[in-house]
Coordinates of C-alpha atoms in Angstrom, one line a residue:
M1 CA 38.3 65.0 82.4
A2 CA 39.9 67.9 81.5
R3 CA 43.2 67.8 78.8
P4 CA 46.5 68.5 81.1
K5 CA 48.4 71.6 79.5
E6 CA 51.0 70.8 77.1
F7 CA 53.3 73.8 77.9
D8 CA 55.0 75.7 80.0
E9 CA 52.3 78.7 80.8
R10 CA 55.2 81.0 81.9
A11 CA 57.8 80.5 79.8
A12 CA 54.7 81.6 77.0
V13 CA 54.1 84.9 78.8
G14 CA 57.4 85.4 79.1
R15 CA 57.5 85.2 75.0
A16 CA 54.2 87.1 75.0
M17 CA 56.3 89.9 76.9
D18 CA 59.2 89.8 74.7
A19 CA 56.6 90.4 71.1
F20 CA 54.4 93.5 73.2
W21 CA 57.9 94.9 74.6
A22 CA 58.4 94.5 70.7
R23 CA 56.0 96.0 69.8
G24 CA 53.0 97.9 71.9
Y25 CA 50.1 96.3 72.4
E26 CA 48.1 97.9 69.3
G27 CA 51.7 96.7 66.9
T28 CA 51.4 92.7 68.0
S29 CA 48.7 91.2 66.8
T30 CA 47.5 87.5 67.6
Q31 CA 49.3 86.1 65.2
A32 CA 52.0 87.9 66.1
L33 CA 51.4 86.1 69.7
C34 CA 50.7 82.8 67.5
E35 CA 54.4 83.0 66.8
A36 CA 56.6 84.2 69.7
T37 CA 54.1 81.6 72.4
G38 CA 54.7 78.7 69.7
L39 CA 50.9 78.3 71.1
G40 CA 47.7 78.2 68.5
R41 CA 45.0 80.5 68.8
S42 CA 42.0 78.1 70.5
S43 CA 45.3 77.4 73.6
I44 CA 45.7 81.2 74.0
Y45 CA 42.1 82.1 74.5
N46 CA 41.5 79.2 75.9
T47 CA 44.6 79.4 78.8
F48 CA 44.7 83.6 78.9
T49 CA 40.9 84.2 77.7
S50 CA 41.9 87.9 75.8
K51 CA 44.7 89.5 74.0
H52 CA 44.4 91.8 76.8
E53 CA 44.3 89.6 80.1
L54 CA 47.6 88.2 77.9
F55 CA 48.9 91.6 77.6
M56 CA 48.2 92.1 81.5
R57 CA 50.0 89.3 82.3
A58 CA 52.7 89.9 80.5
L59 CA 53.1 93.3 82.5
D60 CA 53.2 92.0 85.6
H61 CA 55.7 89.4 84.8
Y62 CA 57.5 92.3 83.5
A63 CA 57.2 93.9 86.2
E64 CA 58.0 91.1 88.7
R65 CA 61.3 90.1 86.9
G66 CA 62.0 94.4 87.3
I67 CA 61.7 94.8 90.9
V68 CA 63.8 91.7 91.6
L69 CA 66.6 93.0 89.4
R70 CA 66.5 96.5 90.9
T71 CA 66.4 95.0 94.4
A72 CA 69.7 93.5 93.9
L73 CA 71.4 96.0 91.8
L74 CA 70.7 98.2 94.7
E75 CA 71.4 96.2 97.2
E76 CA 74.8 95.2 95.9
S77 CA 76.0 99.0 95.3
G78 CA 77.5 99.8 98.6
T79 CA 76.6 103.4 100.0
G80 CA 73.5 105.5 98.8
A81 CA 75.7 107.2 95.9
E82 CA 76.8 104.2 95.0
R83 CA 73.2 102.7 94.7
F84 CA 72.2 105.6 92.5
R85 CA 75.7 105.5 90.1
A86 CA 74.7 101.8 90.0
L87 CA 71.3 102.4 88.9
F88 CA 71.9 104.7 86.0
S89 CA 74.9 102.7 84.5
Y90 CA 72.7 99.6 84.3
T91 CA 69.8 101.5 82.5
I92 CA 72.3 103.3 80.0
D93 CA 74.6 99.7 80.1
E94 CA 70.8 98.1 79.1
E95 CA 69.9 100.7 76.5
V96 CA 72.9 100.6 74.6
T97 CA 72.4 96.8 74.7
H98 CA 69.3 96.8 73.2
R99 CA 68.6 99.5 71.4
G100 CA 65.1 101.3 71.1
R101 CA 63.4 98.9 72.8
G102 CA 63.4 100.6 75.6
C103 CA 61.3 99.7 79.1
L104 CA 58.1 98.5 78.5
V105 CA 55.8 100.1 81.6
V106 CA 57.5 103.3 80.4
N107 CA 56.9 102.4 76.4
T108 CA 53.4 101.4 77.7
V109 CA 52.4 104.1 79.5
A110 CA 53.4 106.4 76.3
E111 CA 51.0 104.2 74.6
F112 CA 47.7 104.0 76.8
G113 CA 48.1 106.8 79.4
D114 CA 45.5 106.2 81.8
R115 CA 42.8 105.0 79.0
D116 CA 42.3 101.9 80.3
P117 CA 42.1 101.3 84.2
E118 CA 43.5 97.9 84.4
I119 CA 46.7 98.8 83.4
K120 CA 47.3 102.1 84.9
A121 CA 46.5 100.3 88.3
R122 CA 49.6 97.4 87.2
I123 CA 51.7 100.4 86.3
D124 CA 50.8 102.7 89.6
A125 CA 51.5 99.4 92.0
D126 CA 55.0 98.6 90.1
T127 CA 56.1 102.9 90.6
R128 CA 55.3 102.9 94.2
R129 CA 57.2 99.2 94.5
H130 CA 59.9 100.9 92.6
L131 CA 59.4 105.0 94.6
T132 CA 59.7 102.8 98.0
L133 CA 62.9 100.6 96.9
L134 CA 64.3 103.9 95.8
A135 CA 63.6 105.9 98.9
A136 CA 65.3 103.2 101.2
S137 CA 67.8 103.8 99.0
A138 CA 68.0 107.6 99.0
R139 CA 67.4 107.1 103.4
E140 CA 70.7 105.1 103.3
G141 CA 72.6 107.5 101.5
Q142 CA 71.9 110.0 104.0
L143 CA 72.9 108.0 106.2
D144 CA 75.6 106.8 104.8
G145 CA 76.6 110.8 104.3
T146 CA 76.6 110.5 100.4
I147 CA 72.9 111.5 99.6
D148 CA 72.1 115.6 99.7
N149 CA 69.9 115.7 103.6
A150 CA 67.9 118.6 102.4
R151 CA 66.0 116.3 100.2
E152 CA 63.5 114.6 100.8
P153 CA 63.5 110.7 100.2
G154 CA 60.8 110.0 98.3
D155 CA 61.7 113.7 96.4
V156 CA 64.5 112.0 95.4
A157 CA 63.1 108.2 94.4
E158 CA 60.8 110.4 92.3
F159 CA 63.5 112.6 90.1
A160 CA 65.6 108.7 90.3
H161 CA 62.8 107.2 88.7
S162 CA 62.3 109.9 86.3
T163 CA 65.7 109.7 85.1
V164 CA 65.8 106.4 84.5
A165 CA 62.3 106.9 82.0
G166 CA 63.9 109.6 80.9
L167 CA 67.3 107.7 79.8
R168 CA 65.5 105.4 78.2
L169 CA 63.3 107.9 76.3
M170 CA 66.2 108.9 75.1
S171 CA 67.4 105.7 73.8
R172 CA 64.0 105.6 71.9
R173 CA 65.2 108.5 70.2
G174 CA 68.5 107.2 68.6
A175 CA 70.8 109.4 72.0
G176 CA 73.6 107.9 72.5
R177 CA 75.6 106.2 75.3
A178 CA 77.6 109.6 76.3
A179 CA 74.6 112.3 76.1
M180 CA 72.9 109.2 78.3
E181 CA 75.8 108.9 80.7
A182 CA 76.0 113.5 80.5
V183 CA 72.1 113.0 82.5
A184 CA 73.2 110.5 84.7
G185 CA 76.4 113.0 86.3
I186 CA 73.8 115.8 86.1
A187 CA 71.1 113.6 88.2
L188 CA 73.7 112.4 90.4
D189 CA 75.3 115.7 90.5
A190 CA 71.7 116.4 92.1
I191 CA 71.3 114.3 94.7
T192 CA 74.8 113.5 96.1
A193 CA 75.7 114.7 99.0
K194 CA 78.4 117.9 98.8

């Protein structure tokens, strides 16, 4: 009879996610994962099979958490323009609070590019989910008259998604709140109805 696991696997993935988020994939040693999760090497490898697999699970955990949070944020924010304003404001607040941490997905793209097909597939799936959500907000904004009707909703989504990634990179290089707010303001001006 197999011995039951004596730890919460989801909590361990969440703690591993924090370790990878802080140091990146290459910068996170197996020892650092043991310290972060409170698990021994054998427990990590028996449960997750490899550092790579644990990273994939951590990335999935981060992506799921992110889409739930952004869905709630956008759905609770009123007009289309208010939704994008709330998204940019949330991003800036998060970056000011957690200076230099950035976004695990953006950090992963910067670290891996498209070298790892499994990671790329997960990033692509997460991006598609966010673009779908943002395009829906753009369409809502066009219906309520706050988002420029001359723009394709998919293009507005790509632009907003890229703006969020850019704000996170600005933070990583040390830009302050005022600089990030100026960029967010320009982005809002570009997509709102005149």
